[in-house]
Amino acid sequence: VKMMEKLEARYLHLRKGSEPAIREEYLRKLLFFEEKRKFFLPNGEKIEGKISGIGKDGRLEVEVEGQGKKYFDLKEIIF
């Protein structure tokens, strides 16, 4: 019951136009946000960069060293 109440509260918050506040809270809690890290791609390639956000389509935005911003979907990057 508590989970449904929280879900409903989030939904109502979103309907009121609070998307920027929800996005900001999500980014604050995102693991490794704005930390320089090494990541791996499924093909074994190693890249270095930092998570800089989430794209409008929900993909992870990573500022890859020497390559600029790249976007990754589920299972396209390994921490």
Short mmCIF file of C-alpha atoms in Angstrom, two decimals:
data_model
loop_
_atom_site.label_atom_id
_atom_site.label_comp_id
_atom_site.label_asym_id
_atom_site.label_seq_id
_atom_site.Cartn_x
_atom_site.Cartn_y
_atom_site.Cartn_z
CA VAL A 1 0.00 0.00 0.00
CA LYS A 2 2.81 2.41 0.86
CA MET A 3 4.46 1.86 -2.50
CA MET A 4 1.24 2.66 -4.35
CA GLU A 5 0.83 5.85 -2.30
CA LYS A 6 4.36 6.94 -3.19
CA LEU A 7 3.79 6.10 -6.84
CA GLU A 8 0.58 8.12 -6.87
CA ALA A 9 2.32 11.06 -5.18
CA ARG A 10 5.07 10.99 -7.85
CA TYR A 11 2.50 10.79 -10.63
CA LEU A 12 0.59 13.80 -9.25
CA HIS A 13 3.87 15.67 -8.83
CA LEU A 14 4.69 15.01 -12.48
CA ARG A 15 1.23 16.07 -13.64
CA LYS A 16 1.71 19.42 -11.87
CA GLY A 17 4.69 20.12 -14.12
CA SER A 18 7.46 19.19 -11.72
CA GLU A 19 9.52 17.27 -14.26
CA PRO A 20 12.65 19.45 -13.76
CA ALA A 21 12.60 18.87 -9.99
CA ILE A 22 12.13 15.12 -10.45
CA ARG A 23 14.98 15.01 -13.01
CA GLU A 24 17.27 16.94 -10.65
CA GLU A 25 16.51 14.57 -7.77
CA TYR A 26 17.14 11.56 -10.02
CA LEU A 27 20.52 12.90 -11.13
CA ARG A 28 21.56 13.60 -7.52
CA LYS A 29 20.95 9.93 -6.73
CA LEU A 30 22.47 8.54 -9.94
CA LEU A 31 25.45 6.28 -9.28
CA PHE A 32 28.77 7.79 -10.45
CA PHE A 33 27.10 11.04 -11.65
CA GLU A 34 29.80 13.54 -12.71
CA GLU A 35 32.62 11.25 -11.55
CA LYS A 36 35.44 10.42 -13.95
CA ARG A 37 35.38 6.63 -14.36
CA LYS A 38 36.42 3.78 -16.61
CA PHE A 39 33.59 2.01 -18.39
CA PHE A 40 33.46 -1.01 -20.64
CA LEU A 41 31.44 -1.58 -23.77
CA PRO A 42 29.94 -5.00 -24.52
CA ASN A 43 32.68 -5.64 -27.13
CA GLY A 44 35.32 -5.31 -24.37
CA GLU A 45 36.46 -1.81 -25.37
CA LYS A 46 37.44 0.36 -22.40
CA ILE A 47 36.46 4.05 -22.36
CA GLU A 48 37.00 6.81 -19.84
CA GLY A 49 34.51 9.53 -19.10
CA LYS A 50 31.87 10.80 -16.74
CA ILE A 51 28.10 10.44 -16.60
CA SER A 52 26.78 13.90 -17.40
CA GLY A 53 23.03 13.28 -17.53
CA ILE A 54 20.12 11.44 -19.03
CA GLY A 55 18.91 12.09 -22.58
CA LYS A 56 15.29 12.97 -23.32
CA ASP A 57 14.83 9.38 -24.50
CA GLY A 58 16.12 7.99 -21.18
CA ARG A 59 19.54 6.88 -22.38
CA LEU A 60 22.58 7.50 -20.18
CA GLU A 61 24.61 10.52 -21.32
CA VAL A 62 28.36 10.05 -20.89
CA GLU A 63 31.00 12.65 -21.69
CA VAL A 64 33.64 10.33 -23.20
CA GLU A 65 37.20 11.60 -23.09
CA GLY A 66 38.27 12.76 -26.55
CA GLN A 67 34.92 11.82 -28.13
CA GLY A 68 32.37 14.18 -26.60
CA LYS A 69 28.89 13.17 -25.49
CA LYS A 70 27.76 9.63 -26.18
CA TYR A 71 24.43 8.05 -25.27
CA PHE A 72 24.01 4.50 -23.99
CA ASP A 73 20.93 2.35 -23.56
CA LEU A 74 20.50 -0.59 -21.20
CA LYS A 75 23.34 -3.11 -21.41
CA GLU A 76 25.33 -0.89 -23.82
CA ILE A 77 27.79 0.22 -21.11
CA ILE A 78 29.27 -1.66 -18.16
CA PHE A 79 30.40 0.05 -14.95
#
